[in-house]
Amino acid sequence: MQFNKEVDASGLNCPLPILRCKKGLSDMAPEQVLKIIATDPGSVKDFKAFCVQTGHELLQLEEHDQSFTFYIKKRVA
């Protein structure tokens, strides 16, 4: 999947992956895609809830060994 920016939150526990995601999205244009990598198993539930609450779109979730990769499209303001 194509993306505009990547954030690596590997090794960080809740709520740090979400905070890194928010920071990454803050300077992106609407409809751009953020790729974020996390290793916290709780991040799957956290990112799904984050997208529902904020209006951003979770395009794809990939799981590789103990790593999770999320592709999130920034909402239109």
C-alpha positions as a LaTeX table, in Angstrom:
\begin{tabular}{lrrr}
\hline
Residue & $x$ (\AA) & $y$ (\AA) & $z$ (\AA) \\
\hline
Met1 & 0.00 & 0.00 & 0.00 \\
Gln2 & 1.24 & 3.48 & $-0.79$ \\
Phe3 & 1.65 & 5.94 & 2.06 \\
Asn4 & 2.85 & 9.49 & 2.57 \\
Lys5 & 4.52 & 9.21 & 5.96 \\
Glu6 & 5.75 & 6.45 & 8.29 \\
Val7 & 5.88 & 6.41 & 12.08 \\
Asp8 & 7.60 & 3.61 & 14.00 \\
Ala9 & 6.12 & 3.13 & 17.47 \\
Ser10 & 7.73 & $-0.28$ & 18.01 \\
Gly11 & 8.48 & $-1.07$ & 21.63 \\
Leu12 & 6.09 & 1.57 & 22.95 \\
Asn13 & 3.07 & 0.75 & 25.09 \\
Cys14 & $-0.34$ & 2.43 & 25.27 \\
Pro15 & $-0.95$ & 5.34 & 24.92 \\
Leu16 & 2.32 & 6.22 & 23.17 \\
Pro17 & 1.55 & 4.62 & 19.76 \\
Ile18 & $-1.69$ & 6.62 & 19.56 \\
Leu19 & 0.10 & 9.82 & 20.59 \\
Arg20 & 2.74 & 9.24 & 17.90 \\
Cys21 & $-0.05$ & 8.64 & 15.40 \\
Lys22 & $-1.79$ & 11.90 & 16.35 \\
Lys23 & 1.48 & 13.80 & 16.00 \\
Gly24 & 2.17 & 12.18 & 12.63 \\
Leu25 & $-1.28$ & 13.03 & 11.29 \\
Ser26 & $-1.14$ & 16.61 & 12.56 \\
Asp27 & 1.16 & 17.89 & 9.80 \\
Met28 & $-0.33$ & 15.83 & 6.97 \\
Ala29 & $-2.85$ & 16.97 & 4.38 \\
Pro30 & $-6.37$ & 15.52 & 4.32 \\
Glu31 & $-6.62$ & 12.13 & 2.59 \\
Gln32 & $-2.91$ & 11.42 & 2.92 \\
Val33 & $-1.99$ & 8.01 & 4.35 \\
Leu34 & 0.06 & 7.40 & 7.48 \\
Lys35 & 1.80 & 4.06 & 7.99 \\
Ile36 & 2.36 & 3.31 & 11.66 \\
Ile37 & 4.18 & 0.29 & 13.08 \\
Ala38 & 3.46 & $-0.88$ & 16.63 \\
Thr39 & 4.30 & $-3.92$ & 18.75 \\
Asp40 & 1.80 & $-3.44$ & 21.60 \\
Pro41 & $-0.96$ & $-6.09$ & 21.15 \\
Gly42 & $-3.49$ & $-3.62$ & 22.58 \\
Ser43 & $-2.75$ & $-1.23$ & 19.73 \\
Val44 & $-5.12$ & $-3.13$ & 17.41 \\
Lys45 & $-8.11$ & $-2.27$ & 19.58 \\
Asp46 & $-6.73$ & 1.20 & 20.32 \\
Phe47 & $-6.27$ & 2.20 & 16.67 \\
Lys48 & $-9.70$ & 0.90 & 15.67 \\
Ala49 & $-11.29$ & 2.97 & 18.45 \\
Phe50 & $-9.10$ & 5.98 & 17.61 \\
Cys51 & $-10.28$ & 5.95 & 13.99 \\
Val52 & $-13.95$ & 5.66 & 14.96 \\
Gln53 & $-13.65$ & 8.53 & 17.44 \\
Thr54 & $-11.64$ & 10.88 & 15.21 \\
Gly55 & $-13.10$ & 10.15 & 11.78 \\
His56 & $-9.81$ & 8.98 & 10.26 \\
Glu57 & $-10.08$ & 5.83 & 8.14 \\
Leu58 & $-8.24$ & 2.63 & 9.00 \\
Leu59 & $-7.47$ & 1.39 & 5.50 \\
Gln60 & $-5.54$ & $-1.73$ & 6.36 \\
Leu61 & $-4.09$ & $-3.68$ & 9.27 \\
Glu62 & $-1.24$ & $-6.15$ & 8.79 \\
Glu63 & 0.18 & $-8.48$ & 11.42 \\
His64 & 3.71 & $-9.87$ & 11.10 \\
Asp65 & 5.10 & $-11.93$ & 13.99 \\
Gln66 & 4.74 & $-9.58$ & 16.98 \\
Ser67 & 4.41 & $-6.41$ & 14.89 \\
Phe68 & 1.31 & $-4.60$ & 13.66 \\
Thr69 & 1.23 & $-2.19$ & 10.71 \\
Phe70 & $-1.65$ & 0.23 & 10.33 \\
Tyr71 & $-2.48$ & 2.38 & 7.30 \\
Ile72 & $-4.61$ & 5.33 & 8.32 \\
Lys73 & $-6.05$ & 7.90 & 5.91 \\
Lys74 & $-6.41$ & 11.35 & 7.40 \\
Arg75 & $-9.96$ & 12.63 & 7.45 \\
Val76 & $-11.14$ & 15.62 & 5.46 \\
Ala77 & $-11.58$ & 18.51 & 7.89 \\
\hline
\end{tabular}
